[in-house]
Amino acid sequence: MLLRACLTTCYIQPVRMLGGVRLTPASSRAFKAVSYRSQAAQPVASPTAQSGVSKTTAGSAPLQVLGQTFPTDAWTNLTPSIASKTDRKLHLIPGHPLGILKQLIFDQFPGYAYLDTLPPVVTTEANFDSLLIPTDHPSRSRHDAYYLNATTMLRSHTSAHQLEVLRDHGHRAFLVAADVYRRDEIDASHYPVFHQMEGVRAFSPTERADGTIQREIAAMQETIRRAGVTATEDNLVGQSDRAALQPEHTRQADEVYPVIDHLKTSLNYWVAGIFGRMARYHEATGRPDLAERLGTTDRIPVRWIEGNFPFTTPSWEMEVLYQGAWLEICGCGIMKQKIMDDAGLQDHIGWAAGFGLERLAMVLFDIPDIRLFWSEDPRFLGQFRPGTITQFAPFSKYPPCPKDISFWVPTRLASAGSDAATETGFHENDFMDLVREIAQDLVEDVKLVDRFAHPKTGQTSLCYRIVYRSMDRSVTNEEINELQERVRTRVAEQLGVTLR
């Protein structure tokens, strides 16, 4: 179901969720994008068939999230540590890197409505159905999302608010910035709570006919010209001269293609502003080596790669050439007309774009570990000020403490991937979530380092290496040993495995 262009310069790994950042191929670790892509349909198991950290059943105590009470059921898998993050709102702190980046982007689009306080608890209908995400899409699994109950969850992307804002708020041009939640692997660039920004622009028949689109495009191009920074399209990978349109749009092709031009110009305008600001800062502070990561401070190469998202057609991924590699920063496309129809905008045509704030901020501010965004250490927060992109200066590096854990899973892995579920329901994301719930931000990295299939019994043994390291203090072996023992106990009790 996933349609991919054939890339000649680098390999793009399949990913799941509209926004995010990825470095290829020069980076030591590719960033996983955070936007929903269409995937081959797989059955999404009922909660009783899915393993998980939470064993909540109907009749268990209700959940308290942001002052509201929610009933629990067999789908509930929200852990206390994740629930505690719902009121942090890092993107609302003016002097925090995420707050700085959010405001810089808001300031680039003065004609848009800004929404950055929408609550994270949403219905599954808003998160999936309103975006035409298939009922058998793996992103609906309890392994990937945090559920309060079968019909309520923590949003897994800002796209969950598209229909709501168009239909109920009445905005036709808006930016949504918000915290989002997704169960994921553990390493320096992944965290179960992160932040996204969604941009939407919908055009009425009048705006498509009276030159509004062309005037807005010209204004953005003039701003870019005056700033002296240009985003240049070096590559259009896998694209024909004219993008394939939705069936509903084929008779309006002459009205759709200007909307596509507006989308791409808007993102070029955004890239030129943000990356140009970073390059100028590094030049002004005597770090031309950092400025030259983009190759030049007045020309920023970008390219567009055909994508396939459930809620946009045509779709693209936008990449920027950074440090000699293509950095994916955005997923975008023309919104499915069904979404516009559901919003009561049958005669409108719109575009949507989304990206992850953390991954972009890690590049712009030179922040090496995603956990640092959650630090309340003044040595971190004191380095930043509103309106300015500055380079992060590491203030400490405490030694890592690696610990291995091995266990048998009762049946063969269903597929070769390390994140595959077994026939009995073991799933790597459940293990990651359990480790993070116990160790909190003391866990830096978790990797599968060995897999062994017994030739006679068919059992599979997995060995994971857990790296513990604090960002702001030394930890003792005794402290880590206690955490590791708690992990071992909980893994055996909750994930149906046999420790070795």
Coordinates of C-alpha atoms in Angstrom, one line a residue:
M1 CA 0.0 0.0 0.0
L2 CA 3.0 2.3 0.6
L3 CA 4.0 3.8 -2.7
R4 CA 7.6 4.9 -2.7
A5 CA 9.7 6.7 -5.2
C6 CA 13.0 5.0 -6.2
L7 CA 15.7 7.1 -4.6
T8 CA 19.1 7.2 -6.1
T9 CA 20.9 9.1 -3.4
C10 CA 19.8 7.5 -0.2
Y11 CA 17.6 4.9 1.3
I12 CA 14.5 6.1 3.3
Q13 CA 13.4 3.8 6.0
P14 CA 9.7 3.1 6.3
V15 CA 8.1 5.2 9.1
R16 CA 4.8 5.6 10.7
M17 CA 3.4 9.0 11.6
L18 CA 2.7 13.9 9.1
G19 CA 5.9 15.5 10.6
G20 CA 9.3 14.6 11.9
V21 CA 12.9 14.7 11.0
R22 CA 15.4 12.1 9.6
L23 CA 19.0 12.2 8.5
T24 CA 20.2 10.0 5.7
P25 CA 22.6 8.5 5.0
A26 CA 25.5 10.2 6.8
S27 CA 24.0 10.2 10.3
S28 CA 24.9 7.5 12.7
R29 CA 21.3 7.0 13.4
A30 CA 18.4 7.9 11.0
F31 CA 15.7 10.0 12.7
K32 CA 12.4 8.2 12.6
A33 CA 9.7 10.5 11.1
V34 CA 6.6 11.0 13.1
S35 CA 3.8 11.2 10.5
Y36 CA 1.3 8.6 9.6
R37 CA 2.1 6.8 6.4
S38 CA 0.0 4.3 4.7
Q39 CA 1.3 0.8 5.6
A40 CA 0.3 -2.6 4.4
A41 CA -2.9 -3.5 6.2
Q42 CA -2.4 -5.7 9.2
P43 CA -5.1 -6.9 11.6
V44 CA -5.1 -4.8 14.8
A45 CA -5.7 -7.3 17.5
S46 CA -8.3 -6.9 20.2
P47 CA -6.9 -5.7 23.5
T48 CA -7.2 -9.1 25.0
A49 CA -4.9 -10.4 22.3
Q50 CA -2.3 -7.7 22.7
S51 CA 0.2 -7.7 25.5
G52 CA 1.1 -4.5 27.2
V53 CA 2.4 -2.8 30.3
S54 CA -1.1 -2.1 31.5
K55 CA -3.3 -5.1 32.4
T56 CA -6.3 -2.8 33.2
T57 CA -9.7 -4.4 32.8
A58 CA -13.3 -3.2 33.0
G59 CA -14.1 -2.3 36.6
S60 CA -10.6 -1.0 37.5
A61 CA -10.2 2.4 39.1
P62 CA -10.9 5.3 36.8
L63 CA -8.0 7.4 35.4
Q64 CA -7.4 11.0 36.4
V65 CA -5.8 13.1 33.6
L66 CA -5.7 16.9 33.7
G67 CA -8.4 17.1 36.3
Q68 CA -10.8 14.9 34.4
T69 CA -12.0 11.4 35.3
F70 CA -12.1 8.7 32.6
P71 CA -13.4 5.1 32.9
T72 CA -11.0 2.3 32.2
D73 CA -11.4 -0.9 30.2
A74 CA -9.3 -3.6 28.4
W75 CA -7.8 -1.0 26.1
T76 CA -6.3 1.2 28.9
N77 CA -2.5 1.3 28.8
L78 CA -1.7 4.8 30.0
T79 CA 1.1 4.6 32.6
P80 CA 1.6 7.1 35.5
S81 CA 4.8 8.5 34.1
I82 CA 3.2 9.3 30.8
A83 CA 0.1 10.8 32.4
S84 CA 2.4 13.0 34.5
K85 CA 3.8 14.7 31.4
T86 CA 0.4 16.0 30.2
D87 CA 0.6 19.2 32.2
R88 CA 4.3 20.1 31.4
K89 CA 3.5 22.0 28.1
L90 CA 7.1 22.6 27.2
H91 CA 6.0 24.4 24.0
L92 CA 4.3 27.1 26.1
I93 CA 7.5 28.1 27.9
P94 CA 8.9 31.2 26.1
G95 CA 12.6 30.5 26.9
H96 CA 12.5 26.8 26.2
P97 CA 13.9 25.6 22.9
L98 CA 10.6 24.2 21.9
G99 CA 8.8 27.4 22.9
I100 CA 11.3 29.5 21.0
L101 CA 11.0 27.4 17.8
K102 CA 7.2 27.4 18.0
Q103 CA 7.1 31.2 18.3
L104 CA 9.6 31.7 15.5
I105 CA 7.4 29.7 13.2
F106 CA 4.2 31.4 14.4
D107 CA 5.8 34.8 13.7
Q108 CA 6.5 33.7 10.1
F109 CA 2.8 33.3 9.4
P110 CA 1.0 36.4 10.8
G111 CA -2.2 35.8 8.9
Y112 CA -2.8 32.3 10.5
A113 CA -4.7 31.5 13.6
Y114 CA -2.4 30.0 16.4
L115 CA -3.7 27.1 18.5
D116 CA -1.2 25.8 21.1
T117 CA -3.4 25.0 24.1
L118 CA -5.7 22.3 22.7
P119 CA -6.0 19.4 25.3
P120 CA -4.2 16.2 24.6
V121 CA -7.1 13.9 25.4
V122 CA -9.0 13.1 22.2
T123 CA -11.4 10.6 20.9
T124 CA -10.2 7.7 18.7
E125 CA -12.6 9.1 16.1
A126 CA -10.7 12.4 16.0
N127 CA -7.3 10.7 16.0
F128 CA -8.0 8.1 13.4
D129 CA -11.5 8.1 11.8
S130 CA -11.7 11.8 11.0
L131 CA -8.4 11.4 9.0
L132 CA -9.5 8.4 7.1
I133 CA -6.9 6.1 8.7
P134 CA -8.1 2.5 8.1
T135 CA -9.5 0.5 10.9
D136 CA -6.8 -2.1 10.4
H137 CA -3.9 0.4 10.4
P138 CA -1.2 -0.6 12.9
S139 CA -1.0 2.9 14.3
R140 CA -4.3 2.1 16.1
S141 CA -2.6 -0.7 18.1
R142 CA -2.1 -0.5 21.9
H143 CA 1.5 -1.2 21.1
D144 CA 1.8 2.2 19.3
A145 CA -0.7 4.5 21.1
Y146 CA -1.7 5.5 24.7
Y147 CA -5.3 4.6 25.4
L148 CA -7.4 5.9 28.4
N149 CA -10.1 3.5 27.2
A150 CA -11.4 2.0 24.0
T151 CA -12.8 5.4 22.7
T152 CA -10.4 7.9 24.3
M153 CA -6.7 8.3 24.0
L154 CA -3.8 10.8 24.2
R155 CA -3.4 12.2 20.7
S156 CA -0.7 10.6 18.7
H157 CA -0.4 13.5 16.2
T158 CA -1.6 17.1 15.8
S159 CA -3.5 16.1 12.8
A160 CA -6.2 14.8 15.2
H161 CA -7.4 18.5 15.4
Q162 CA -7.7 19.2 11.7
L163 CA -11.4 18.5 11.3
E164 CA -12.3 20.1 14.7
V165 CA -10.5 23.3 13.9
L166 CA -11.9 23.6 10.4
R167 CA -15.5 22.7 11.4
D168 CA -15.9 24.0 14.9
H169 CA -13.4 26.9 15.1
G170 CA -14.0 28.2 11.7
H171 CA -10.4 28.8 10.8
R172 CA -9.2 28.4 7.2
A173 CA -5.5 29.1 7.9
F174 CA -4.1 27.9 11.1
L175 CA -1.1 26.4 13.0
V176 CA -1.5 23.9 15.8
A177 CA 1.4 23.2 18.2
A178 CA 0.9 20.5 20.8
D179 CA 2.3 17.7 22.8
V180 CA 1.7 14.2 21.3
Y181 CA 2.1 10.7 22.7
R182 CA 3.3 7.5 21.1
R183 CA 4.9 4.3 22.4
D184 CA 8.3 4.0 20.8
E185 CA 11.9 2.8 21.1
I186 CA 14.3 4.3 23.5
D187 CA 17.4 6.2 22.3
A188 CA 18.8 9.7 22.1
S189 CA 16.3 10.8 19.4
H190 CA 13.1 9.1 20.6
Y191 CA 10.8 9.9 23.5
P192 CA 7.2 8.8 24.2
V193 CA 6.1 12.4 24.5
F194 CA 7.1 14.9 21.8
H195 CA 5.7 18.0 20.1
Q196 CA 4.4 18.6 16.7
M197 CA 3.2 21.5 14.6
E198 CA 0.4 21.3 12.1
G199 CA -0.2 23.8 9.3
V200 CA -3.4 24.0 7.3
R201 CA -4.6 26.4 4.6
A202 CA -8.0 26.0 2.9
F203 CA -9.0 28.1 -0.1
S204 CA -12.6 29.0 -1.0
P205 CA -13.7 29.2 -4.7
T206 CA -13.5 33.0 -4.5
E207 CA -9.9 32.9 -3.2
R208 CA -9.0 30.5 -6.0
A209 CA -10.4 32.8 -8.6
D210 CA -9.5 36.3 -7.5
G211 CA -5.7 35.9 -7.3
T212 CA -5.5 35.5 -3.5
I213 CA -3.2 32.4 -3.9
Q214 CA -0.9 34.2 -6.4
R215 CA -0.7 37.3 -4.2
E216 CA 0.2 35.3 -1.1
I217 CA 2.8 33.3 -3.0
A218 CA 4.3 36.6 -4.4
A219 CA 4.4 38.1 -0.9
M220 CA 6.3 35.1 0.6
Q221 CA 8.8 35.1 -2.3
E222 CA 9.4 38.8 -1.8
T223 CA 10.1 38.3 1.9
I224 CA 12.5 35.5 1.1
R225 CA 14.3 37.7 -1.5
R226 CA 14.7 40.6 1.0
A227 CA 16.1 38.3 3.6
G228 CA 18.7 37.1 1.2
V229 CA 18.1 33.4 1.9
T230 CA 16.6 31.2 -0.8
A231 CA 15.3 27.6 -0.6
T232 CA 16.2 26.1 -3.9
E233 CA 14.6 22.9 -5.2
D234 CA 17.6 20.8 -6.2
N235 CA 15.7 17.5 -6.7
L236 CA 12.1 16.4 -7.4
V237 CA 12.5 12.7 -6.7
G238 CA 10.1 10.3 -8.4
Q239 CA 7.7 13.1 -9.6
S240 CA 6.1 13.5 -12.9
D241 CA 5.5 17.0 -14.4
R242 CA 2.0 17.1 -12.9
A243 CA 1.2 15.4 -9.6
A244 CA -1.6 12.9 -9.6
L245 CA -4.8 14.4 -8.2
Q246 CA -7.7 13.0 -6.2
P247 CA -10.6 11.8 -8.4
E248 CA -12.7 14.6 -6.9
H249 CA -10.2 17.2 -8.1
T250 CA -9.5 16.0 -11.7
R251 CA -12.1 18.5 -13.1
Q252 CA -10.6 21.3 -11.0
A253 CA -6.9 20.7 -11.9
D254 CA -6.3 24.3 -12.8
E255 CA -7.5 25.3 -9.3
V256 CA -5.6 22.5 -7.5
Y257 CA -2.1 23.1 -8.9
P258 CA -2.0 26.7 -7.6
V259 CA -2.8 25.3 -4.1
I260 CA 0.1 22.9 -4.5
D261 CA 2.4 25.9 -5.5
H262 CA 1.1 27.7 -2.4
L263 CA 2.0 24.7 -0.2
K264 CA 5.5 24.4 -1.5
T265 CA 6.2 28.1 -1.4
S266 CA 5.0 28.3 2.2
L267 CA 7.3 25.5 3.2
N268 CA 10.2 27.0 1.3
Y269 CA 9.5 30.3 3.0
W270 CA 9.5 28.6 6.4
V271 CA 12.7 26.7 5.7
A272 CA 14.5 29.8 4.5
G273 CA 13.4 31.7 7.6
I274 CA 14.3 29.1 10.2
F275 CA 17.5 27.7 8.8
G276 CA 18.6 31.1 7.5
R277 CA 18.3 32.4 11.1
M278 CA 20.4 29.6 12.4
A279 CA 23.1 30.1 9.8
R280 CA 23.2 33.9 10.5
Y281 CA 23.5 33.3 14.3
H282 CA 26.4 30.9 13.9
E283 CA 28.2 33.3 11.6
A284 CA 27.7 36.2 14.0
T285 CA 29.0 34.2 16.9
G286 CA 32.1 33.2 15.1
R287 CA 31.0 29.6 14.2
P288 CA 31.1 29.6 10.4
D289 CA 31.7 25.9 10.6
L290 CA 28.2 25.4 12.0
A291 CA 26.7 27.9 9.4
E292 CA 28.3 26.0 6.6
R293 CA 26.5 22.8 7.6
L294 CA 23.9 24.0 5.2
G295 CA 26.5 24.5 2.5
T296 CA 25.9 28.2 2.3
T297 CA 24.1 30.8 4.3
D298 CA 22.2 32.2 1.4
R299 CA 21.1 29.1 -0.5
I300 CA 19.3 26.2 1.2
P301 CA 18.8 23.1 -1.0
V302 CA 15.5 21.4 -0.6
R303 CA 13.8 18.5 -2.4
W304 CA 10.4 16.9 -2.5
I305 CA 9.8 13.2 -2.5
E306 CA 6.5 11.6 -3.3
G307 CA 4.7 10.2 -0.2
N308 CA 1.5 8.4 0.6
F309 CA -0.5 9.5 3.6
P310 CA -4.1 8.4 4.4
F311 CA -5.4 12.0 4.6
T312 CA -3.6 13.8 1.7
T313 CA -3.3 13.2 -2.0
P314 CA -1.0 14.1 -3.6
S315 CA 1.6 13.9 -0.8
W316 CA 5.2 14.8 -0.3
E317 CA 8.1 14.7 2.1
M318 CA 10.2 17.8 2.2
E319 CA 14.0 17.4 2.8
V320 CA 16.8 19.9 3.4
L321 CA 20.4 19.2 2.6
Y322 CA 22.2 19.4 5.9
Q323 CA 25.8 18.2 6.7
G324 CA 26.0 16.5 3.4
A325 CA 22.9 14.4 4.0
W326 CA 19.2 14.9 3.3
L327 CA 17.2 15.8 6.4
E328 CA 13.5 15.0 6.2
I329 CA 11.7 17.8 8.1
C330 CA 8.1 17.7 6.9
G331 CA 5.2 15.6 5.5
C332 CA 2.6 17.4 3.5
G333 CA 0.0 17.3 0.8
I334 CA -3.4 18.3 -0.5
M335 CA -6.1 17.4 2.1
K336 CA -8.5 14.6 1.1
Q337 CA -11.7 16.1 -0.1
K338 CA -13.7 13.9 2.2
I339 CA -12.2 15.7 5.2
M340 CA -13.1 19.0 3.7
D341 CA -16.7 17.7 3.1
D342 CA -17.0 16.5 6.7
A343 CA -16.0 20.0 7.8
G344 CA -18.8 21.5 5.7
L345 CA -16.3 23.0 3.2
Q346 CA -17.4 21.1 0.2
D347 CA -16.2 23.8 -2.2
H348 CA -12.8 24.4 -0.5
I349 CA -9.4 22.9 -1.5
G350 CA -6.7 22.9 1.2
W351 CA -3.2 21.7 2.1
A352 CA -1.8 20.3 5.3
A353 CA 1.8 20.0 6.6
G354 CA 3.2 18.7 9.8
F355 CA 6.6 18.3 11.5
G356 CA 8.1 17.3 14.8
L357 CA 9.5 20.2 16.9
E358 CA 12.0 18.2 18.9
R359 CA 13.8 16.7 16.0
L360 CA 14.1 20.1 14.3
A361 CA 15.1 21.8 17.6
M362 CA 17.9 19.2 18.1
V363 CA 19.4 20.3 14.8
L364 CA 18.9 24.0 15.2
F365 CA 20.1 24.2 18.8
D366 CA 22.6 21.4 18.6
I367 CA 20.9 19.4 21.4
P368 CA 22.3 15.8 21.5
D369 CA 19.7 14.0 23.6
I370 CA 16.0 14.3 23.4
R371 CA 15.7 13.8 27.2
L372 CA 17.3 17.2 27.7
F373 CA 14.1 19.0 26.6
W374 CA 12.5 17.7 29.8
S375 CA 15.3 18.9 32.1
E376 CA 14.5 21.5 34.7
D377 CA 18.2 22.0 35.4
P378 CA 19.0 25.8 35.2
R379 CA 22.3 24.8 33.4
F380 CA 20.1 23.8 30.5
L381 CA 17.3 26.2 30.6
G382 CA 19.6 29.2 31.3
Q383 CA 21.3 28.8 27.9
F384 CA 18.3 30.0 25.9
R385 CA 16.3 33.1 25.4
P386 CA 13.1 33.9 23.4
G387 CA 13.5 34.8 19.8
T388 CA 17.0 33.5 19.4
I389 CA 18.5 30.2 18.1
T390 CA 21.6 29.5 20.1
Q391 CA 24.0 26.5 20.2
F392 CA 23.6 24.3 23.3
A393 CA 26.8 24.0 25.4
P394 CA 26.9 20.6 27.2
F395 CA 27.3 21.1 30.9
S396 CA 28.2 17.6 32.0
K397 CA 28.6 14.0 30.7
Y398 CA 28.2 11.4 33.3
P399 CA 29.4 7.8 32.6
P400 CA 26.9 5.3 31.2
C401 CA 26.0 2.1 33.0
P402 CA 25.0 -0.7 30.6
K403 CA 23.0 -3.7 31.8
D404 CA 21.8 -6.7 29.8
I405 CA 18.6 -8.7 30.2
S406 CA 17.9 -11.9 28.4
F407 CA 14.7 -13.9 28.2
W408 CA 12.8 -16.6 26.2
V409 CA 9.7 -15.7 24.3
P410 CA 7.5 -18.8 24.0
T411 CA 7.2 -18.9 20.2
R412 CA 9.1 -17.9 17.1
L413 CA 9.1 -14.2 16.2
A414 CA 6.4 -13.5 13.7
S415 CA 8.8 -11.6 11.4
A416 CA 12.5 -10.7 11.3
G417 CA 12.1 -7.2 12.6
S418 CA 13.2 -6.5 16.2
D419 CA 10.0 -4.7 16.9
A420 CA 7.8 -7.6 15.7
A421 CA 5.2 -9.1 17.9
T422 CA 5.4 -12.8 18.7
E423 CA 2.5 -15.2 18.3
T424 CA 2.0 -15.0 22.0
G425 CA 1.8 -11.2 21.9
F426 CA 5.3 -10.0 23.0
H427 CA 6.0 -6.7 21.4
E428 CA 9.2 -4.6 21.7
N429 CA 7.2 -1.4 22.4
D430 CA 5.7 -3.0 25.5
F431 CA 9.2 -3.8 26.8
M432 CA 10.4 -0.2 26.0
D433 CA 7.4 1.3 27.8
L434 CA 7.9 -0.9 30.9
V435 CA 11.6 0.0 31.1
R436 CA 10.8 3.7 30.8
E437 CA 8.1 3.5 33.4
I438 CA 10.5 2.0 35.9
A439 CA 13.7 3.9 35.1
Q440 CA 12.1 7.2 33.9
D441 CA 14.7 9.5 32.4
L442 CA 17.6 7.5 33.8
V443 CA 17.4 5.2 30.8
E444 CA 19.3 6.5 27.8
D445 CA 19.1 3.7 25.3
V446 CA 17.7 0.2 24.8
K447 CA 18.9 -2.0 22.0
L448 CA 18.3 -5.6 21.0
V449 CA 21.9 -7.0 20.9
D450 CA 21.3 -10.7 20.4
R451 CA 18.5 -13.0 19.1
F452 CA 18.8 -16.8 19.2
A453 CA 16.3 -19.3 17.9
H454 CA 16.5 -22.8 19.5
P455 CA 16.7 -25.3 16.7
K456 CA 14.7 -28.0 18.6
T457 CA 12.1 -26.1 20.7
G458 CA 11.5 -23.2 18.3
Q459 CA 11.8 -20.8 21.2
T460 CA 13.4 -17.5 20.6
S461 CA 15.8 -15.8 23.1
L462 CA 16.2 -12.1 23.1
C463 CA 18.9 -10.1 24.8
Y464 CA 18.5 -6.3 25.3
R465 CA 21.2 -3.9 26.4
I466 CA 19.8 -1.2 28.7
V467 CA 22.0 1.9 29.0
Y468 CA 21.4 3.9 32.2
R469 CA 22.8 7.4 32.4
S470 CA 21.6 10.5 34.2
M471 CA 21.9 13.9 32.4
D472 CA 22.5 15.9 35.6
R473 CA 24.1 13.7 38.3
S474 CA 26.1 10.6 39.0
V475 CA 24.3 7.4 39.8
T476 CA 25.6 4.5 41.9
N477 CA 25.8 0.9 40.9
E478 CA 23.5 0.0 43.7
E479 CA 20.8 2.4 42.3
I480 CA 21.1 1.0 38.8
N481 CA 21.1 -2.6 40.1
E482 CA 17.9 -2.0 41.9
L483 CA 16.3 -0.5 38.8
Q484 CA 17.5 -3.5 36.7
E485 CA 16.1 -6.0 39.2
R486 CA 12.7 -4.2 39.1
V487 CA 12.8 -4.4 35.3
R488 CA 13.6 -8.1 35.4
T489 CA 10.7 -8.8 37.8
R490 CA 8.2 -6.8 35.9
V491 CA 9.2 -8.2 32.5
A492 CA 8.6 -11.7 33.8
E493 CA 5.3 -10.8 35.5
Q494 CA 3.8 -8.8 32.7
L495 CA 5.2 -9.7 29.3
G496 CA 4.8 -13.5 29.5
V497 CA 8.5 -14.3 29.0
T498 CA 11.0 -16.6 30.9
L499 CA 14.1 -14.9 32.2
R500 CA 17.5 -16.5 31.5

